[in-house]
CSV table of C-alpha atoms in Angstrom, one decimal:
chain,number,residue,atom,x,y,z
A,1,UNK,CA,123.0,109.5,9.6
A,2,UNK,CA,125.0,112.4,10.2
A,3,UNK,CA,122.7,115.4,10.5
A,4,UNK,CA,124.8,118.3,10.0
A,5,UNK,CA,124.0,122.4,10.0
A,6,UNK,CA,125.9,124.6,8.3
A,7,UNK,CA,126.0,128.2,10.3
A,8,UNK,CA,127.2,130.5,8.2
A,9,UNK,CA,127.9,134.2,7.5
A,10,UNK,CA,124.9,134.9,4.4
A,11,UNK,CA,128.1,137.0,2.2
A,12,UNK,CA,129.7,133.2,2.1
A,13,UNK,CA,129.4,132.5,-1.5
A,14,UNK,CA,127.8,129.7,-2.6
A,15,UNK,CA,130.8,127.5,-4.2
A,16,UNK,CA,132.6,128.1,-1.0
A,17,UNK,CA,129.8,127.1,1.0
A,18,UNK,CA,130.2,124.0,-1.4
A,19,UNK,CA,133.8,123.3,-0.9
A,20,UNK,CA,133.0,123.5,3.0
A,21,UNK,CA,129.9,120.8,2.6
A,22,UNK,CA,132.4,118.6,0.6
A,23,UNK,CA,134.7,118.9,3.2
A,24,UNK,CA,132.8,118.0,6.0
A,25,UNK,CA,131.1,115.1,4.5
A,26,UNK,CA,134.6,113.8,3.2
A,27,UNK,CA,135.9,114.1,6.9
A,28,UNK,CA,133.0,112.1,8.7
A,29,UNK,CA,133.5,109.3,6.0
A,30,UNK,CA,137.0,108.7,5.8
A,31,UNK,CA,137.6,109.3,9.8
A,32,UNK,CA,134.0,108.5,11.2
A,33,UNK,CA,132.5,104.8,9.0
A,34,UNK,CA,130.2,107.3,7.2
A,35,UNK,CA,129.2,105.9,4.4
A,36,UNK,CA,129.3,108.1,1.4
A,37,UNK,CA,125.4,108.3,0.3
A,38,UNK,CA,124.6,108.9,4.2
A,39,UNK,CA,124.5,112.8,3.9
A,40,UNK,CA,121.7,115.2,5.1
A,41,UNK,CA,122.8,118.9,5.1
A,42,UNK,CA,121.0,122.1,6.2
A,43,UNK,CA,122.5,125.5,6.3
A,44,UNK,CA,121.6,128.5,7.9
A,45,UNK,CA,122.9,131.9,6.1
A,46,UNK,CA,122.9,134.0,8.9
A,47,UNK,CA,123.0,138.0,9.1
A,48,UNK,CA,126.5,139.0,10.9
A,49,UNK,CA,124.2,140.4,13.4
A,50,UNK,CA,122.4,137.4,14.3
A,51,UNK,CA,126.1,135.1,14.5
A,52,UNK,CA,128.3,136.3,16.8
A,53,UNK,CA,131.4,134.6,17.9
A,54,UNK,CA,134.0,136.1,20.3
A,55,UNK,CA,136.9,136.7,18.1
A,56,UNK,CA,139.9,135.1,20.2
A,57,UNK,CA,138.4,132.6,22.3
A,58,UNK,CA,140.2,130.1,23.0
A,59,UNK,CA,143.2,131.4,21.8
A,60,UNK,CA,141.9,131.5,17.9
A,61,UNK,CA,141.9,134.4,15.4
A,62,UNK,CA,138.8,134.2,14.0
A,63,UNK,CA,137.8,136.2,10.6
A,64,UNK,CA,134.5,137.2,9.1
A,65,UNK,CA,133.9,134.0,7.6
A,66,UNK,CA,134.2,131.9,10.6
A,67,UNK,CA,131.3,129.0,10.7
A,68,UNK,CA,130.3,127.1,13.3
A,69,UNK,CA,129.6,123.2,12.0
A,70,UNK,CA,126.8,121.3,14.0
A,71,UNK,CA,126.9,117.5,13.6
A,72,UNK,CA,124.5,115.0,15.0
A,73,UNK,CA,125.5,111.4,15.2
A,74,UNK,CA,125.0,108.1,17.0
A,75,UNK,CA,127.4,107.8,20.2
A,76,UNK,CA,130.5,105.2,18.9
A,77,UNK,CA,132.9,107.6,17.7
A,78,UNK,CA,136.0,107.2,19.6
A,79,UNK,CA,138.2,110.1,21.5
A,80,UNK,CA,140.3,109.7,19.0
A,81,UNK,CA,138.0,109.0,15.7
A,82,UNK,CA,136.5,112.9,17.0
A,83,UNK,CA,140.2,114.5,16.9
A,84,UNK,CA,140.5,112.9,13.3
A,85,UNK,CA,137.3,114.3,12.3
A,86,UNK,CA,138.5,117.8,13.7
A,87,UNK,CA,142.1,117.7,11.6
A,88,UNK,CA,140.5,116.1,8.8
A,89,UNK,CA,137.9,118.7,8.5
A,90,UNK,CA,139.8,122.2,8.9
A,91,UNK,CA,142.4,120.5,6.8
A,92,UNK,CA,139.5,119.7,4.1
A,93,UNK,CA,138.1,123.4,4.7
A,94,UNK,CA,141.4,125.0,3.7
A,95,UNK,CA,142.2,122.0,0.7
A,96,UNK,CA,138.7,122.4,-0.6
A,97,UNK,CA,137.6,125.5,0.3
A,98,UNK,CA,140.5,128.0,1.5
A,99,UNK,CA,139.2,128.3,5.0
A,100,UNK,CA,141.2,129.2,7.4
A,101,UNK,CA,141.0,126.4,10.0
A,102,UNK,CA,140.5,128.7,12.9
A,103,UNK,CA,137.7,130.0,11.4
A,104,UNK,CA,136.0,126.7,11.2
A,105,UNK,CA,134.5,125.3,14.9
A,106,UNK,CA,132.3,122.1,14.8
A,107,UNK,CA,129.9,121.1,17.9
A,108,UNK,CA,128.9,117.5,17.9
A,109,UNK,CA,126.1,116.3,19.8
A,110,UNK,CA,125.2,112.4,19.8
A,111,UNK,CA,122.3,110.1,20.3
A,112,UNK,CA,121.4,106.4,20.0
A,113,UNK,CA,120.3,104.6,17.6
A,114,UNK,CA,116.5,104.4,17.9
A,115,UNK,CA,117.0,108.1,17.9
A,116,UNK,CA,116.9,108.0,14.1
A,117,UNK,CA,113.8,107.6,11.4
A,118,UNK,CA,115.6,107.9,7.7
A,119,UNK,CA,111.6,107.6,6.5
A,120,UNK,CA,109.0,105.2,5.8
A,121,UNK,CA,107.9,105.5,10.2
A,122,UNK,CA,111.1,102.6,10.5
A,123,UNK,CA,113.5,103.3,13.2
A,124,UNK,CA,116.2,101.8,10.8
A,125,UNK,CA,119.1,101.1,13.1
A,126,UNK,CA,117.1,99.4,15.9
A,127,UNK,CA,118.2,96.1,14.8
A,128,UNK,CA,121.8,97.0,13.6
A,129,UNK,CA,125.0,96.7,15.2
A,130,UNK,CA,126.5,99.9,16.6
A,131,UNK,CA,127.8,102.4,14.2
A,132,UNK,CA,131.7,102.0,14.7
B,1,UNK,CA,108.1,119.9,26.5
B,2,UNK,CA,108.9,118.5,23.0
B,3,UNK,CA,110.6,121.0,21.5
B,4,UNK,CA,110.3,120.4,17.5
B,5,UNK,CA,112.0,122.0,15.0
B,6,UNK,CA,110.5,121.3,11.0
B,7,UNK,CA,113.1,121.6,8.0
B,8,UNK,CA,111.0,122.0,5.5
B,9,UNK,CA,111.5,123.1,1.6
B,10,UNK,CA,110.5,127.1,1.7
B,11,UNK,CA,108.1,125.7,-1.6
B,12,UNK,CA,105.8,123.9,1.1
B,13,UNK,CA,102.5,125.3,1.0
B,14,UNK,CA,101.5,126.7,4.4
B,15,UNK,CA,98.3,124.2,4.7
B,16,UNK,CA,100.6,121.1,4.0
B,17,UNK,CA,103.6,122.3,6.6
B,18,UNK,CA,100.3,122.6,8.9
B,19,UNK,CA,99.2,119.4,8.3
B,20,UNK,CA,102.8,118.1,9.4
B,21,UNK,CA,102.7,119.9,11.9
B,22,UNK,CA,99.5,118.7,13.4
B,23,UNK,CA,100.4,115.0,12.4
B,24,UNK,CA,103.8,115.6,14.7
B,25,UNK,CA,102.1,116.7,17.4
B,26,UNK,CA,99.5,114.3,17.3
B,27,UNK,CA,101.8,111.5,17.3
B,28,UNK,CA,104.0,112.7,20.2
B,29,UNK,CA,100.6,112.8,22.4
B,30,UNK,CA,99.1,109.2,21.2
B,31,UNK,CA,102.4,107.2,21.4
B,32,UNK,CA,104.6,109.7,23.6
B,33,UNK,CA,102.7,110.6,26.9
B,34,UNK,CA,103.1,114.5,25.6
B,35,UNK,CA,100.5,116.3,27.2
B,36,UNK,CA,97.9,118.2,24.6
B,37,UNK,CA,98.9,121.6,24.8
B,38,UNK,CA,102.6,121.0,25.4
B,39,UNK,CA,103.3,122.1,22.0
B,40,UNK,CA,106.9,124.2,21.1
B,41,UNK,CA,106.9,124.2,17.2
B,42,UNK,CA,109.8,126.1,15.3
B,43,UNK,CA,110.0,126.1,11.4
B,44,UNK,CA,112.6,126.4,9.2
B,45,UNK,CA,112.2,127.3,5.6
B,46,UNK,CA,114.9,126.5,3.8
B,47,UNK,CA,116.0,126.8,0.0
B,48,UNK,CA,116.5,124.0,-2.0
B,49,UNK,CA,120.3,124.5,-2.2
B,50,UNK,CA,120.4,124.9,1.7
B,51,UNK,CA,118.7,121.7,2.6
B,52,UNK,CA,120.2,118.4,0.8
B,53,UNK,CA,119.5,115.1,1.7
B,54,UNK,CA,121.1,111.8,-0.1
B,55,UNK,CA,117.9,111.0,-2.4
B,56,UNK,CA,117.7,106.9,-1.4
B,57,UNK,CA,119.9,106.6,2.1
B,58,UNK,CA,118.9,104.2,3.2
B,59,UNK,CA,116.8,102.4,0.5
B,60,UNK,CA,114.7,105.1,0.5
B,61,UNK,CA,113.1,107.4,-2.3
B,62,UNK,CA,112.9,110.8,-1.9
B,63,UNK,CA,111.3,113.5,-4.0
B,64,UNK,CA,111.6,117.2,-3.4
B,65,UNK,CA,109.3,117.3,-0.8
B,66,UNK,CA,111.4,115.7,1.6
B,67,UNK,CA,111.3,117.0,5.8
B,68,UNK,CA,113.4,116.7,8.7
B,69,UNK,CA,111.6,116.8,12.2
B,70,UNK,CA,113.8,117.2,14.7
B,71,UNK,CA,112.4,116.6,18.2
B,72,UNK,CA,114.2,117.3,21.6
B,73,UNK,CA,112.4,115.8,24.8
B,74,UNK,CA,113.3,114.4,28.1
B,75,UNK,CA,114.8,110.8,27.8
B,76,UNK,CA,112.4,108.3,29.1
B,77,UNK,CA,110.7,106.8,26.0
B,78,UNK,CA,111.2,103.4,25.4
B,79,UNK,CA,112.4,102.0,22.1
B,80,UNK,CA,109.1,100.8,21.5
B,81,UNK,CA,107.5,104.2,22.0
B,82,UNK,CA,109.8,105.6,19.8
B,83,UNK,CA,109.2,103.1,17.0
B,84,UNK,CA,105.2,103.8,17.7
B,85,UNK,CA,106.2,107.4,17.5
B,86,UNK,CA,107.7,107.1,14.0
B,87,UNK,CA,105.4,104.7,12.6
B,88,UNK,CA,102.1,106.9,13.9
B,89,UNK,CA,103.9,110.3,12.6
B,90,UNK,CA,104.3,109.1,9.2
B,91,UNK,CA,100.7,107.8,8.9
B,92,UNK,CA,99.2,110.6,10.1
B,93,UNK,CA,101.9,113.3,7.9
B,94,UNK,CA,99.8,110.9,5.0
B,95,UNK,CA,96.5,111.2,6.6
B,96,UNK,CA,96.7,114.7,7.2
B,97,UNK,CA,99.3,116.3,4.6
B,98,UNK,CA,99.3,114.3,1.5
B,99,UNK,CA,103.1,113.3,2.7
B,100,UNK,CA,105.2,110.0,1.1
B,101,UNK,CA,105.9,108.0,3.9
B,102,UNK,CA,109.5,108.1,3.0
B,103,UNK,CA,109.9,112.1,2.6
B,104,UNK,CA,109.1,112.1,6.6
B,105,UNK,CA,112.5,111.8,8.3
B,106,UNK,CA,112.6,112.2,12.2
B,107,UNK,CA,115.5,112.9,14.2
B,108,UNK,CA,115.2,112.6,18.1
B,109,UNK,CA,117.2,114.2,20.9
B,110,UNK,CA,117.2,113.7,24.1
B,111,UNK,CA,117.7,115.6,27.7
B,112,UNK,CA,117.0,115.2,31.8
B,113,UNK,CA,113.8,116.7,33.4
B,114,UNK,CA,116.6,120.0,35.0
B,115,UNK,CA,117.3,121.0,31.2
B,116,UNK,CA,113.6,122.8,30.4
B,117,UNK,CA,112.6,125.5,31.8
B,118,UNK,CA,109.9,126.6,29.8
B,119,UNK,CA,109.2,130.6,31.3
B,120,UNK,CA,109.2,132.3,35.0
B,121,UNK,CA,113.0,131.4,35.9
B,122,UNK,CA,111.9,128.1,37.0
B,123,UNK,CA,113.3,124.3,35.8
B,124,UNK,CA,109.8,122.8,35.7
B,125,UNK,CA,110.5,119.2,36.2
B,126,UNK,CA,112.7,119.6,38.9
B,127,UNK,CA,110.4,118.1,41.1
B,128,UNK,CA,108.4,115.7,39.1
B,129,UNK,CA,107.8,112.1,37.9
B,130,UNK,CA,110.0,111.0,34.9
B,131,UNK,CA,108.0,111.5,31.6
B,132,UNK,CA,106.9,108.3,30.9
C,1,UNK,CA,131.7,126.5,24.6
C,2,UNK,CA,127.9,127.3,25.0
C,3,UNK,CA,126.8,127.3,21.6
C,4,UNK,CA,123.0,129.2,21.9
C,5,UNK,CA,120.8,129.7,19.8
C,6,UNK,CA,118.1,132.1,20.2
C,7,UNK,CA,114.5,131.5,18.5
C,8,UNK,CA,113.1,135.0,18.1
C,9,UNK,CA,110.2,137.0,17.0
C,10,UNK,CA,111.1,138.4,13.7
C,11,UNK,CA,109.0,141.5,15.6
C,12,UNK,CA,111.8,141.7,18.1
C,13,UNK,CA,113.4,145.2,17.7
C,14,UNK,CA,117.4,144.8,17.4
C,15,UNK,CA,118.1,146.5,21.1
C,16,UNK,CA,115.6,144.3,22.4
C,17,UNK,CA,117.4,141.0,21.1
C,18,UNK,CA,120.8,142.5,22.1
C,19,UNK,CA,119.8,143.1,25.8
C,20,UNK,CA,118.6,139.6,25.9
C,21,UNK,CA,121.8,138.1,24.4
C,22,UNK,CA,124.1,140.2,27.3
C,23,UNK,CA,121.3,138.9,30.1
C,24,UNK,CA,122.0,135.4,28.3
C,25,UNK,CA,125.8,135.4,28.5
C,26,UNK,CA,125.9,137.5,31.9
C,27,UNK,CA,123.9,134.0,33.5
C,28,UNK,CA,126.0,131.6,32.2
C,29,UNK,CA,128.9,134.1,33.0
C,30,UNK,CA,127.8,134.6,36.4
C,31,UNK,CA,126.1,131.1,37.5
C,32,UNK,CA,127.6,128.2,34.9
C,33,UNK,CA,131.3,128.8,34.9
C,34,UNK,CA,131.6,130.1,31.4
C,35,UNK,CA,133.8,132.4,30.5
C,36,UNK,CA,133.4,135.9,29.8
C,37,UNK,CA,134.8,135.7,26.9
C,38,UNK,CA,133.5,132.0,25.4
C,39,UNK,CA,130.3,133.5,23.8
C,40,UNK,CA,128.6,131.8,20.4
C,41,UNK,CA,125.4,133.2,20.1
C,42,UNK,CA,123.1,132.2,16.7
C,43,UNK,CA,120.1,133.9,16.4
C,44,UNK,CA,116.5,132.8,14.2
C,45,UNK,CA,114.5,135.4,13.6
C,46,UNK,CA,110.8,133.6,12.9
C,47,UNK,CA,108.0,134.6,11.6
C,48,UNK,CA,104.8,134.3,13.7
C,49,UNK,CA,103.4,131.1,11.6
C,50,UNK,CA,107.2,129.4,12.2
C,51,UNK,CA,107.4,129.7,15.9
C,52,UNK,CA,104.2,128.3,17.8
C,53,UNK,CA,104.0,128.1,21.3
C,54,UNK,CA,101.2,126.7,23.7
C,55,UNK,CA,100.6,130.3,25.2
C,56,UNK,CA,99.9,129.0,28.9
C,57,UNK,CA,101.6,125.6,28.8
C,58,UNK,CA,102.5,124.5,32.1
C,59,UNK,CA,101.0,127.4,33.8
C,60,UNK,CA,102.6,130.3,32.1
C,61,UNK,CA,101.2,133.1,30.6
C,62,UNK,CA,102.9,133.9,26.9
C,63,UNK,CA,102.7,136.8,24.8
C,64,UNK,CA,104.2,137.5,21.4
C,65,UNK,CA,107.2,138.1,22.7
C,66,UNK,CA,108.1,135.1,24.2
C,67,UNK,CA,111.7,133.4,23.3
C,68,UNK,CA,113.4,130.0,23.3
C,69,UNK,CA,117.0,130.3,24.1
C,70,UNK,CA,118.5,126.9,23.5
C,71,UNK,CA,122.1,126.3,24.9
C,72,UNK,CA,124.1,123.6,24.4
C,73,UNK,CA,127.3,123.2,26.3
C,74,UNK,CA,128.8,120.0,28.3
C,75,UNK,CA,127.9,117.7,31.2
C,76,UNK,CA,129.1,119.0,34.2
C,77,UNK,CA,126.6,121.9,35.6
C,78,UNK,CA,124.9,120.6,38.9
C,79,UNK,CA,120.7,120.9,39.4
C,80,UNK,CA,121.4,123.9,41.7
C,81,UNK,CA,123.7,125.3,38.9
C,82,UNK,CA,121.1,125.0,36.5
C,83,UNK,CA,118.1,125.9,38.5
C,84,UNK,CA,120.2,129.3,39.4
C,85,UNK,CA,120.9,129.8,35.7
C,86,UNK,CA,116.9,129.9,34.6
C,87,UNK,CA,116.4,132.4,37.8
C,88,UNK,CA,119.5,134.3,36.9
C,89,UNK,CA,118.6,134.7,33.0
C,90,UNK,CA,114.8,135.1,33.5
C,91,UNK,CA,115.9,138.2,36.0
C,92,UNK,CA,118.5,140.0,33.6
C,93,UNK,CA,116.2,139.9,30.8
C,94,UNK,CA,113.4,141.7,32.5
C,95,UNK,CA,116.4,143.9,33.8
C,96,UNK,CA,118.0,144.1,30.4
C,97,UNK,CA,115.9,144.1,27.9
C,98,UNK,CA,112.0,144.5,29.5
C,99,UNK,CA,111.1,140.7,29.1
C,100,UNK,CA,108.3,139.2,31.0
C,101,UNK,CA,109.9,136.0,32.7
C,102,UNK,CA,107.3,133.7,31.1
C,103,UNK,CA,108.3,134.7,27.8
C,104,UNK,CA,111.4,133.5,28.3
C,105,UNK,CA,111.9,129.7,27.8
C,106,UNK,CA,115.4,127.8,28.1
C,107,UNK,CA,116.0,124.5,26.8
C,108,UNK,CA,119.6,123.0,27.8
C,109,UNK,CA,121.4,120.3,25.9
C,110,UNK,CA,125.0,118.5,26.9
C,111,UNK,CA,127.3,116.8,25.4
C,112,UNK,CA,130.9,116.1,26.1
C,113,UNK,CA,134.1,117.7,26.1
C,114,UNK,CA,135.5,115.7,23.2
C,115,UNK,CA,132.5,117.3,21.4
C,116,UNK,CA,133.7,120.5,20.9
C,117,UNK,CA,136.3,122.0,18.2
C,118,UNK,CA,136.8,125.4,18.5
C,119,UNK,CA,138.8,125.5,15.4
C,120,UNK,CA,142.3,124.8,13.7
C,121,UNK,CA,141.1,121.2,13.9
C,122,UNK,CA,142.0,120.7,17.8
C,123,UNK,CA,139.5,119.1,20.1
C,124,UNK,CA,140.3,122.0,22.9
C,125,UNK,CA,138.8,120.1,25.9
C,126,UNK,CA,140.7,117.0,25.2
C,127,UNK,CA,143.3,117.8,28.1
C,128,UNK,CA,141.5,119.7,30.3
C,129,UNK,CA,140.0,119.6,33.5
C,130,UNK,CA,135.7,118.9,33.5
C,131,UNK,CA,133.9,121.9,33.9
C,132,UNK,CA,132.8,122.9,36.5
């Protein structure tokens, strides 16, 4: 169910754009009741004049290869289940993919569960139980 | 006020990613109160490598034609119209582009009426009914 | 923390885009609380047949220049606040960058402050005050 975007620089070579994927969907499963086949990806390569980040804020150092992570999910995730995800993932970045973690920022934005059609015209959670 | 964004693989033929488009958009006005010509349509092409989806979650097939339709409108739509939504969007991405039922996934997002202003400085639906 | 995006005219000469990103930031600067120095910006430069717009829906009048700035940041922004941030950012662009106000459209989507990780795996708003 996760649907996550990938924004990154387009010089980001492809196996560590691969590592980074791996990372990310290793971090929603083990921290966020993903289950492992539940993965839809799509990344945007993005000129560095059409990604901007400020460098510092809030009190990061942010490189050339910093990404910003967009995830999509169904509201359930816990305060804390969304600070696991966070460590998880930077940690996973740097493991997998030698990211620095301050150059990896996720935004997560949630909806419900008839928000979601995996195919077929079937709302498919509309008569499961919440996600977490 | 649907804003709809298509992830699509960049080997779609132009007449087929119209077709989807056209089968969106009529399924938004028959099951979704959208008004005719409120239609906000962005398209991403994407490369095969930067748009993966899990090939059966959730007891699905997918071939390499698979889309995701994202759709951000105002909340209001019942669950019901959402399920009428999906279930008319598929049919018709069949009727009117040749797509598998289960290549169609649809991802919905939702805001309030004071989050669109669609041009002139002005929040539209400030002052209006709710959608639906 | 506003992540934007910014759904362009491939057409759109580079100064063009850059005055609208400063008119952008300067509203949520100047009427949102942001801070000056808490700017994301992601830009899609379409082509003409991936970004359709109704050209007078509700009332406008578009031309090929017309944008879709999409911001996400988190609850907390009043109506007023809001309504002052379409007026503000439809005035700087005409100021900034020459747009016609009815080519620009702004669609605004929230989330929470436990949704945002601005790297080295910390949920930044975890402590802090709501805000606005």
């Amino acid at each position: 169910m996760p649907l996550v975007k990938f924004n990154v620089p387009r010089s980001l070579p492809q196996d560590r754009l691969d590592g980074l994927r791996n990372a990310v969907h290793e971090a929603l499963v083990t921290t966020s009741n993903v289950p492992q086949d539940d993965l839809f990806h799509v990344v945007h390569r993005l000129e560095a004049s059409d990604f901007i980040s400020d460098p510092v804020f809030p009190g990061m150092a942010r490189s050339g290869e910093a990404v910003i992570v967009e995830i999509t999910f169904r509201m359930g995730r816990t305060d804390a289940q969304k600070q696991a995800l966070y460590r998880e993932l930077a940690r996973l970045a740097k493991v997998k993919s030698g990211f620095r973690s301050e150059d990896v920022m996720v935004v997560l934005t949630e909806n419900t569960s008839l928000d979601w059609s995996f195919g077929g015209g079937v709302a498919h959670y509309a008569q499961v139980a919440p996600a977490v």
